[in-house]
Tab-separated table of C-alpha atoms in Angstrom:
chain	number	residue	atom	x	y	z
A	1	UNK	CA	135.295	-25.015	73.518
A	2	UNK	CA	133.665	-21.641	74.668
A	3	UNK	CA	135.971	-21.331	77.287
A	4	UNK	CA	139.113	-22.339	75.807
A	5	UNK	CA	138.416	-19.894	72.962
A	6	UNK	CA	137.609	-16.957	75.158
A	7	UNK	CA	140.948	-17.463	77.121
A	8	UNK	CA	143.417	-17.736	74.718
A	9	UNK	CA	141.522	-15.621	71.958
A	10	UNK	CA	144.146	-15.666	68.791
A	11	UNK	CA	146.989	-17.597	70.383
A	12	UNK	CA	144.626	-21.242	70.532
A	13	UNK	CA	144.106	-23.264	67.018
A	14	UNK	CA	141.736	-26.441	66.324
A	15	UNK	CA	144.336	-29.151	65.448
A	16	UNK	CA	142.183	-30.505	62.596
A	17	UNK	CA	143.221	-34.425	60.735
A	18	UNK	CA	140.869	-34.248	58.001
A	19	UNK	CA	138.965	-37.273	60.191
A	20	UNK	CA	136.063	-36.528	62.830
A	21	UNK	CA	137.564	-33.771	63.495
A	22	UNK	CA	135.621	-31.508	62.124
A	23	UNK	CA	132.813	-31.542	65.274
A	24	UNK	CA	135.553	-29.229	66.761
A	25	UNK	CA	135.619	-26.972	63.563
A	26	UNK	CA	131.402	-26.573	64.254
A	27	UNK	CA	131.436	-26.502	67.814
A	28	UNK	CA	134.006	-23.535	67.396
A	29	UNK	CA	131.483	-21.683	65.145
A	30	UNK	CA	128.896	-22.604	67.054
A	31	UNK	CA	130.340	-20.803	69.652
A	32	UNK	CA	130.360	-17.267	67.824
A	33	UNK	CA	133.734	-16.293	68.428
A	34	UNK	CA	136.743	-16.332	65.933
A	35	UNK	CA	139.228	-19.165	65.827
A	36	UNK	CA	141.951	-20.700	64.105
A	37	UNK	CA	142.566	-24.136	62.559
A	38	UNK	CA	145.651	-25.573	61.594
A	39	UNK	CA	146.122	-28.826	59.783
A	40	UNK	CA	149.149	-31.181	59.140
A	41	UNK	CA	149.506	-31.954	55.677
A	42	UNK	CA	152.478	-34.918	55.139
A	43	UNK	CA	152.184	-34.696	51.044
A	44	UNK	CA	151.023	-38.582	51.421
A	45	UNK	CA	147.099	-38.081	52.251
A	46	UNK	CA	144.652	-39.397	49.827
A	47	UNK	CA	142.987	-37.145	47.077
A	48	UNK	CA	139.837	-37.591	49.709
A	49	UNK	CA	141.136	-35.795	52.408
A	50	UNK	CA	142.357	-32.991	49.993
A	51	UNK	CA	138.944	-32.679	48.823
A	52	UNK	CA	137.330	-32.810	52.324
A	53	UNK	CA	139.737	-29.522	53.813
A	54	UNK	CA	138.839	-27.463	50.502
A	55	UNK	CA	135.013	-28.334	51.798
A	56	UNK	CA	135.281	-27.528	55.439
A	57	UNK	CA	137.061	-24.168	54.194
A	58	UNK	CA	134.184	-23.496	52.158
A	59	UNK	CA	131.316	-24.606	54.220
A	60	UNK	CA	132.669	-22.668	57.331
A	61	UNK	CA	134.550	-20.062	55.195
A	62	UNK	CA	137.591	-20.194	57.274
A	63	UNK	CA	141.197	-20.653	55.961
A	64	UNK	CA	143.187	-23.891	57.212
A	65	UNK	CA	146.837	-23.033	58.451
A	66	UNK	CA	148.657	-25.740	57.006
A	67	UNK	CA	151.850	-27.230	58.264
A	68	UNK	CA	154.293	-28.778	56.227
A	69	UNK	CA	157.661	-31.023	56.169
A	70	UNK	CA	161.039	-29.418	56.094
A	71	UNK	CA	161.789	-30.636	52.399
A	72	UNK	CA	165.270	-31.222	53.198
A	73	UNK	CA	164.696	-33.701	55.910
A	74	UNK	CA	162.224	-35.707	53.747
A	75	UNK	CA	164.184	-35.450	50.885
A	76	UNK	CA	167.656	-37.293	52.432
A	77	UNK	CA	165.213	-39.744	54.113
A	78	UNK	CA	163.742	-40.969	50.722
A	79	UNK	CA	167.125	-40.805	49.475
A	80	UNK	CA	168.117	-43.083	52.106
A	81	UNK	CA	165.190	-45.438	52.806
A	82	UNK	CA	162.857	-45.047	49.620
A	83	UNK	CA	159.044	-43.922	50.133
A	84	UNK	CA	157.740	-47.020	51.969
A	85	UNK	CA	161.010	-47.695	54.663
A	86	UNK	CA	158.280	-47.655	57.645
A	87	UNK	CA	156.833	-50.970	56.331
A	88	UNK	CA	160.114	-52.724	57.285
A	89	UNK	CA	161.452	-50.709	60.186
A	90	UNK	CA	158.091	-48.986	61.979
A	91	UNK	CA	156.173	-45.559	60.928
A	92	UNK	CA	157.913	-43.557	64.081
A	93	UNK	CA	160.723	-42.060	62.223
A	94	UNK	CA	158.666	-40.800	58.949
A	95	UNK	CA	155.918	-39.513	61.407
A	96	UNK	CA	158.491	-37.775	63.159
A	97	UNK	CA	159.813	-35.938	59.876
A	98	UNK	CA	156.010	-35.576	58.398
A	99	UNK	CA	154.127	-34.945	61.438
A	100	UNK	CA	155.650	-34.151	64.923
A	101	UNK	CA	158.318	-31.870	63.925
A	102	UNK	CA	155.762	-29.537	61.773
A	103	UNK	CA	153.452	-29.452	64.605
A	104	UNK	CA	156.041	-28.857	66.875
A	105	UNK	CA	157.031	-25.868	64.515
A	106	UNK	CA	152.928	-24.822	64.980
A	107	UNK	CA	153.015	-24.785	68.570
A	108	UNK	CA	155.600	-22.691	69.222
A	109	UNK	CA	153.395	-19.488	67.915
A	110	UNK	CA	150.642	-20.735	70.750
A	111	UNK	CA	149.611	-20.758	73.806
A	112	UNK	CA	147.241	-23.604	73.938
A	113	UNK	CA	145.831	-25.754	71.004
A	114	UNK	CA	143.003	-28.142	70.674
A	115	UNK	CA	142.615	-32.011	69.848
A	116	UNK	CA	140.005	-34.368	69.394
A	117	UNK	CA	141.581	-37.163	71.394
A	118	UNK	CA	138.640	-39.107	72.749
A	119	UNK	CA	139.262	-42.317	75.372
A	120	UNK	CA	137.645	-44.400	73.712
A	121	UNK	CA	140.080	-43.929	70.601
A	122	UNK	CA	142.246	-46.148	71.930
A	123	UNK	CA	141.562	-48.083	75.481
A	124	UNK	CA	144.894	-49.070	75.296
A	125	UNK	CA	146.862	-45.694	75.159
A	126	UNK	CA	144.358	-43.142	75.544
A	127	UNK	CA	142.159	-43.954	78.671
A	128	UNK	CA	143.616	-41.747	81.075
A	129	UNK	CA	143.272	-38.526	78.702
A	130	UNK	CA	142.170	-35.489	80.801
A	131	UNK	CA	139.868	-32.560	79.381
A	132	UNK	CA	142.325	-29.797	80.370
A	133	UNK	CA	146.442	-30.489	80.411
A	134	UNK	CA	149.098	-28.162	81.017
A	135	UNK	CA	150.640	-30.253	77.595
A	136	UNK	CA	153.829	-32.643	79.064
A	137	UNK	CA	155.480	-32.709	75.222
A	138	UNK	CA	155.249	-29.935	73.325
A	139	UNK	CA	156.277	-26.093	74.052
A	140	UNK	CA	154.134	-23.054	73.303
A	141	UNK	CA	154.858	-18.923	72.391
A	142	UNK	CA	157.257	-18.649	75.855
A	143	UNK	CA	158.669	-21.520	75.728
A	144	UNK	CA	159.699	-24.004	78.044
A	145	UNK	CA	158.039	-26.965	80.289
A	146	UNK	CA	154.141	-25.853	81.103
A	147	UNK	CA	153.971	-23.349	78.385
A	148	UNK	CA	151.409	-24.958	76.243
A	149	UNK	CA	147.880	-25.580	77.513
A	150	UNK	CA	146.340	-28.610	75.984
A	151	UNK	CA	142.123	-29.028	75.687
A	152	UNK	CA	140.855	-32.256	74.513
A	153	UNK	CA	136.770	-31.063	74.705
A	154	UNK	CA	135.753	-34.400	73.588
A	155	UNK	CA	137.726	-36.721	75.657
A	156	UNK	CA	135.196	-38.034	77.581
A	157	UNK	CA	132.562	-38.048	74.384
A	158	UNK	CA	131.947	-41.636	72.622
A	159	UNK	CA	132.388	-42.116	68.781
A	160	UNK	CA	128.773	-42.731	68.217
A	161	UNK	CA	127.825	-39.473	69.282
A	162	UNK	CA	130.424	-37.344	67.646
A	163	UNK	CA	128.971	-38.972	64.888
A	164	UNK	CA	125.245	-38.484	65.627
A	165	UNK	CA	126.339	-34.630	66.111
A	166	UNK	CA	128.253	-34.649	62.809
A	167	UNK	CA	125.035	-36.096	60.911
A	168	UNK	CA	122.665	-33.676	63.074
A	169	UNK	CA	124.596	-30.459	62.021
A	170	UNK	CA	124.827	-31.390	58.150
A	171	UNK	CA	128.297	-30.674	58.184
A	172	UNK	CA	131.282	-32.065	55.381
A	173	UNK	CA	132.300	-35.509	55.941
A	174	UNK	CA	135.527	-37.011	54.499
A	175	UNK	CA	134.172	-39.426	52.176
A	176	UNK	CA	136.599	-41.891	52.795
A	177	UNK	CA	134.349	-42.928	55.818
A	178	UNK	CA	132.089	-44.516	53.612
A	179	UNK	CA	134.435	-46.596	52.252
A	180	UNK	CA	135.127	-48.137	55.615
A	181	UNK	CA	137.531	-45.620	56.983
A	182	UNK	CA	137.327	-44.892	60.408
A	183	UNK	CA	140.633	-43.002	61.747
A	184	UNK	CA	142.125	-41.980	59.068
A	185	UNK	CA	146.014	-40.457	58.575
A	186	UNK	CA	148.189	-41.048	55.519
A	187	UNK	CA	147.204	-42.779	52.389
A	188	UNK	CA	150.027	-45.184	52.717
A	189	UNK	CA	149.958	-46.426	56.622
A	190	UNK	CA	145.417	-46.263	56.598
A	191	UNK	CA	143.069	-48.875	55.405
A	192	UNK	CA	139.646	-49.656	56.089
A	193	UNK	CA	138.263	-51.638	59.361
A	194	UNK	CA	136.435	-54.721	59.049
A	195	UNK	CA	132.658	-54.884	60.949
A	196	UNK	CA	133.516	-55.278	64.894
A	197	UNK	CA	137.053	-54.016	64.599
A	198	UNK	CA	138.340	-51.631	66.574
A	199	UNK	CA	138.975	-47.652	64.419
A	200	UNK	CA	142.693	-47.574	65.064
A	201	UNK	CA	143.299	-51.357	63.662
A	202	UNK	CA	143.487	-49.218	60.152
A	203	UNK	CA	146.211	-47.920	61.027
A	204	UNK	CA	150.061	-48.860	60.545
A	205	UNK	CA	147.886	-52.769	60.927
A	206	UNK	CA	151.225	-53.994	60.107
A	207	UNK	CA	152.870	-52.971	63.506
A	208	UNK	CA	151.805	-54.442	67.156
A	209	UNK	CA	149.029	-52.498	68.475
A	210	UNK	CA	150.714	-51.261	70.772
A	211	UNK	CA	152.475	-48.784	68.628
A	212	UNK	CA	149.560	-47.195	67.081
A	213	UNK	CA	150.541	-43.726	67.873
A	214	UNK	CA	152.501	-41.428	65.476
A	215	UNK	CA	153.765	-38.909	68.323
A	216	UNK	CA	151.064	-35.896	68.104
A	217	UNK	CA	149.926	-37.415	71.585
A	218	UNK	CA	152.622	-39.129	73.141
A	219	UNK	CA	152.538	-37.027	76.583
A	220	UNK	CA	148.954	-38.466	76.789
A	221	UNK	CA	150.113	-42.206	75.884
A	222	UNK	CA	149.312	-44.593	78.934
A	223	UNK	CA	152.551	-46.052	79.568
A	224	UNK	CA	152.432	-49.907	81.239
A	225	UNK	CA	156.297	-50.013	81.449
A	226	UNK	CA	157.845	-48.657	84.589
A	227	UNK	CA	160.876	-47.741	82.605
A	228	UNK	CA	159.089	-45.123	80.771
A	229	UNK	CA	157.909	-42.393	83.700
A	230	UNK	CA	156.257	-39.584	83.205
A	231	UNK	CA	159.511	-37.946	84.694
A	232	UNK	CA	161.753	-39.583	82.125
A	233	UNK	CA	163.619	-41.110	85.167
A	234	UNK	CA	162.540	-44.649	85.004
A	235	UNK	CA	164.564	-47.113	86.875
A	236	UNK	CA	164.253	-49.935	84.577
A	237	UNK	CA	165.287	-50.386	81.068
A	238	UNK	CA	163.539	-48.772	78.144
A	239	UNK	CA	162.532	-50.815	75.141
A	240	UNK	CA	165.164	-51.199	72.555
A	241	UNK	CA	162.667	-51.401	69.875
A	242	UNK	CA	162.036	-47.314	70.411
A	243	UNK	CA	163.491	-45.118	67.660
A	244	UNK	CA	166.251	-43.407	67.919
A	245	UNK	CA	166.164	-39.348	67.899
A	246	UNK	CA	168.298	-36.338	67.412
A	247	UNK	CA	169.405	-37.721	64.144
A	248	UNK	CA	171.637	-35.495	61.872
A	249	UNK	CA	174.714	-35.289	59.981
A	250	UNK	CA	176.077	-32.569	62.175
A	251	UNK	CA	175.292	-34.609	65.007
A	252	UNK	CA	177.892	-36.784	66.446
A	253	UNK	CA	176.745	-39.996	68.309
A	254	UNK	CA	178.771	-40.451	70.970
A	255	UNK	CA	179.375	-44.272	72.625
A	256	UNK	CA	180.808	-44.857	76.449
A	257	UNK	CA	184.698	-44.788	75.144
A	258	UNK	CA	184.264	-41.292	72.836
A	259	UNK	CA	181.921	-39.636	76.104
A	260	UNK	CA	185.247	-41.084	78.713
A	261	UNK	CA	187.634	-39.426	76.399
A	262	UNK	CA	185.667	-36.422	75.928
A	263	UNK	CA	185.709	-36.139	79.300
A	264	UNK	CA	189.016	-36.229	80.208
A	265	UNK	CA	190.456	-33.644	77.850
A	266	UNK	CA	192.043	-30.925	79.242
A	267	UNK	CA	192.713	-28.779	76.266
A	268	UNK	CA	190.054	-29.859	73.088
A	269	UNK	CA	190.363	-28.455	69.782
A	270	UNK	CA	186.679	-27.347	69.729
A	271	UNK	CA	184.496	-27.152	72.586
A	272	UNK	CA	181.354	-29.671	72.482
A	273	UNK	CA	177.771	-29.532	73.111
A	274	UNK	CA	176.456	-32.761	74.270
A	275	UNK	CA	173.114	-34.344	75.691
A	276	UNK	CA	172.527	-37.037	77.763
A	277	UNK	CA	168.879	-38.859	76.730
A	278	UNK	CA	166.984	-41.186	76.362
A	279	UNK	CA	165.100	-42.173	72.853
A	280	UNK	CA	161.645	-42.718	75.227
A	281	UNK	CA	161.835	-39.909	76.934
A	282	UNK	CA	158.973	-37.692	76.330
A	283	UNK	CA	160.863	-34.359	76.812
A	284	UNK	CA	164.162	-35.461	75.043
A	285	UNK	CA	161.385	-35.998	72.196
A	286	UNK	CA	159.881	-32.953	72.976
A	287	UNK	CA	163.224	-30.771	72.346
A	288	UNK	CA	164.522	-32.756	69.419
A	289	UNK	CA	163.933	-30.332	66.729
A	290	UNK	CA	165.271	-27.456	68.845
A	291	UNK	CA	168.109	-29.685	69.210
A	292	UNK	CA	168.842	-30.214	65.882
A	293	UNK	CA	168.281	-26.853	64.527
A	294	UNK	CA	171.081	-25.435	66.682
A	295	UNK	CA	173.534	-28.464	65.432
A	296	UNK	CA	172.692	-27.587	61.511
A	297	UNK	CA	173.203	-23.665	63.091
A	298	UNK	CA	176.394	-24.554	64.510
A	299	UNK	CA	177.962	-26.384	62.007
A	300	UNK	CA	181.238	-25.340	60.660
A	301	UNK	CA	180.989	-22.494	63.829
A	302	UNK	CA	183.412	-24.142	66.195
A	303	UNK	CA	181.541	-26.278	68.459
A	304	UNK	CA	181.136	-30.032	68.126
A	305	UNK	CA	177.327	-30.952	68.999
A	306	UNK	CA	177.133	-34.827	70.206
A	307	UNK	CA	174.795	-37.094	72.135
A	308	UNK	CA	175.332	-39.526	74.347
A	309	UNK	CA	172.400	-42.335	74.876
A	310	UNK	CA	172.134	-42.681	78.874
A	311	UNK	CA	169.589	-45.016	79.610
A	312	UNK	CA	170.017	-48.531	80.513
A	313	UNK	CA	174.196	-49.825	81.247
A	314	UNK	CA	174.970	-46.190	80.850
A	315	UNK	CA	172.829	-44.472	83.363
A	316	UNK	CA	174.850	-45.161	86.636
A	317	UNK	CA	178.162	-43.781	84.804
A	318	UNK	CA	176.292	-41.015	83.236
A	319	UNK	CA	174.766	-40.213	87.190
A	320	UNK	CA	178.455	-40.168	88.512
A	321	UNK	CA	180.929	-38.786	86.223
A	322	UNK	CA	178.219	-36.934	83.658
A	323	UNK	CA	176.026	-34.830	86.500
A	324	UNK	CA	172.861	-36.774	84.967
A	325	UNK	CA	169.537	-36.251	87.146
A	326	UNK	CA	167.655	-36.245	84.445
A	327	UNK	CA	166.336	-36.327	81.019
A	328	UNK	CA	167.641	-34.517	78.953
A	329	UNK	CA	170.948	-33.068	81.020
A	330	UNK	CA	173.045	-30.595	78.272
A	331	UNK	CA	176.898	-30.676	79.115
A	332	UNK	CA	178.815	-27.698	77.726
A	333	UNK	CA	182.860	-28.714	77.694
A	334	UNK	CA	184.879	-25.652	77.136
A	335	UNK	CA	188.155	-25.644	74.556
A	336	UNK	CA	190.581	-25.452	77.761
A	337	UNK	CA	188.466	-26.684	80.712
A	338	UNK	CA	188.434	-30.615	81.434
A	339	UNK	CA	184.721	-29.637	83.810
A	340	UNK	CA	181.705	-29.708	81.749
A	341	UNK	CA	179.034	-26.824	82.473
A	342	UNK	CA	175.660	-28.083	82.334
A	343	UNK	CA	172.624	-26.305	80.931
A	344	UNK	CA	170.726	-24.635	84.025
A	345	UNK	CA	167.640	-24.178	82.072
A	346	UNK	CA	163.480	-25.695	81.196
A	347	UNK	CA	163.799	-23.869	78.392
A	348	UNK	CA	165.017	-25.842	75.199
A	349	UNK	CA	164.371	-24.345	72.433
A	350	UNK	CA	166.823	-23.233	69.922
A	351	UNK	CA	167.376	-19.235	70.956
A	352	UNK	CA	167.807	-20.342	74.729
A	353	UNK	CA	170.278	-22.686	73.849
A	354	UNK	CA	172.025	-21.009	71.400
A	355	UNK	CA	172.325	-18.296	73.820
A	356	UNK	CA	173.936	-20.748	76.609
A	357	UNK	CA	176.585	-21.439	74.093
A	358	UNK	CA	177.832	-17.496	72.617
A	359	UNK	CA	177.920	-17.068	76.289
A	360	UNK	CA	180.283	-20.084	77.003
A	361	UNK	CA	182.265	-20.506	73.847
């Protein structure tokens, strides 16, 4: 924590979940230098957790930066689903709205940020988590891949003795603990564990277990299918069960007759934006709000902005005819030009490619 904090000075933050958390909060003070804390709050936590960040403010007089929702985004998904859609079709796409895109909105203004992952969270999908990452997700203040720096201090720390050092240090505990609570997220999707269950069967307990990730961590997510690389260039087939992305009403979806036809045009009315990807794909997850912002920018501005799903059947044509090496590939196909240009760049986020179109367009 010392180091992390001296390198990075104001441009690294404590990711803090209202949970166990907190050890980071003290070992940061501890510590004597300044730092910052940021916190994710979905509008669905329970009054407890409320409580709990106005105490950790107080005890450590600090100031949580809190991250919110876009309200429009969680407004036409109500409006569409109701409040509890994730019971019947999985949490993924409400955590994406509520969670991944606001933190993904936090780490842009940093350089490195700080979790409390721990290995023994979850054998299943956290075992391999490493104390120091360049972060494989999520970019930072420059942008682009290997811009963020990613510490997990506790990874290689056991439960029991976060909490023996929580209870040595006297510090605020989120009283929802005593109530059986062990990991604890939104009110809605977190329940208590039963004696000799493992902490993350309280959460989303209605999925597999399997799936017991909301997307904060996915870089660090052990994957067991070969389809799902840390590359994003798996040979086999990705699950169909994963949620789609880049989801917008001023994003077209694209199947393997519109992509043909959009191909062979030799004079279109508009030029198009498109991106090959693949709904697993850690960095076509990682560049989905960028993605979307610059459709809901371009809208009405002359330029169509698809996607085209290229995994599976598709991936062979998309590797011939659609210059796919990997994921994501951006095509840009001029108004009078049947060739598509394709984005040169690591960097995806919104002002880079906004900047690749006004130069093509």
């Amino acid at each position: 924590m010392d180091r992390a904090l001296e390198k990075f000075g104001n441009d690294i933050a404590i990711a803090f979940s209202g949970a166990e958390d907190v050890a980071l909060i003290e070992y940061a003070h501890l510590t004597g230098r300044p730092f910052r804390v940021f916190s994710l709050d979905t509008g669905r936590l329970n009054p407890e957790t409320y409580r709990f960040f106005d105490e950790v403010e107080k005890h450590f007089g600090i100031r949580i930066e809190y991250m919110f929702p876009d309200a429009v985004e969680v407004q036409a998904l109500v409006r569409s689903k109701g409040l509890f859609s994730f019971y019947e079709d999985g949490h993924q796409e409400c955590c994406r709205v509520r969670k991944v895109r606001p933190l993904r909105r936090a780490l842009k203004g940093l350089r490195a940020w700080i979790t409390g992952q721990r290995k023994d969270q979850s054998p299943g999908t956290r075992s391999e988590i490493p104390v120091v990452q360049v972060d494989p997700v999520f970019e930072g203040l420059e942008g682009g891949v290997g811009s963020l720096v990613k510490w997990n201090p506790v990874a290689n720390v056991k439960g029991n003795d976060i909490w023996n050092f929580l209870r040595t240090m006297d510090v605020p505990i989120n009283s929802l603990h005593s109530q059986g609570y062990i990991s604890i997220g939104c009110e809605p999707c977190t329940r208590p564990v039963l004696p000799g269950q493992h902490e993350r069967e309280g959460r989303w307990w209605w999925e597999d277990a399997k799936a017991k990730e909301c997307g904060l961590h996915k870089g660090n997510i052990k994957q067991e299918d070969a389809a799902v690389n840390g590359n994003g260039n798996g040979a086999g087939n990705a699950s169909e069960a994963v949620a789609d992305i880049f989801n917008s009403q001023n994003l077209v979806t694209l199947n393997r007759t519109g992509m043909e036809n959009l191909a062979r045009l030799d004079h279109r009315q508009e030029p198009w934006l498109v991106v090959l990807y693949a709904p697993w794909c850690q960095f076509c997850q990682a560049m989905e709000g960028s993605y979307v912002e610059l459709a809901d920018k371009l809208a009405g501005n002359g330029v169509k902005v698809g996607k085209f799903r290229a995994d599976g059947d598709q991936k062979e044509y998309a590797k011939q005819k659609l210059q796919l090496g990997s994921f994501p590939t951006i095509l840009f196909f001029p108004k009078h030009s049947s060739k598509p240009i394709k984005y040169p760049s690591e960097r995806r986020d919104v002002d880079s490619l906004m900047a690749f179109v006004d130069a093509l367009r």
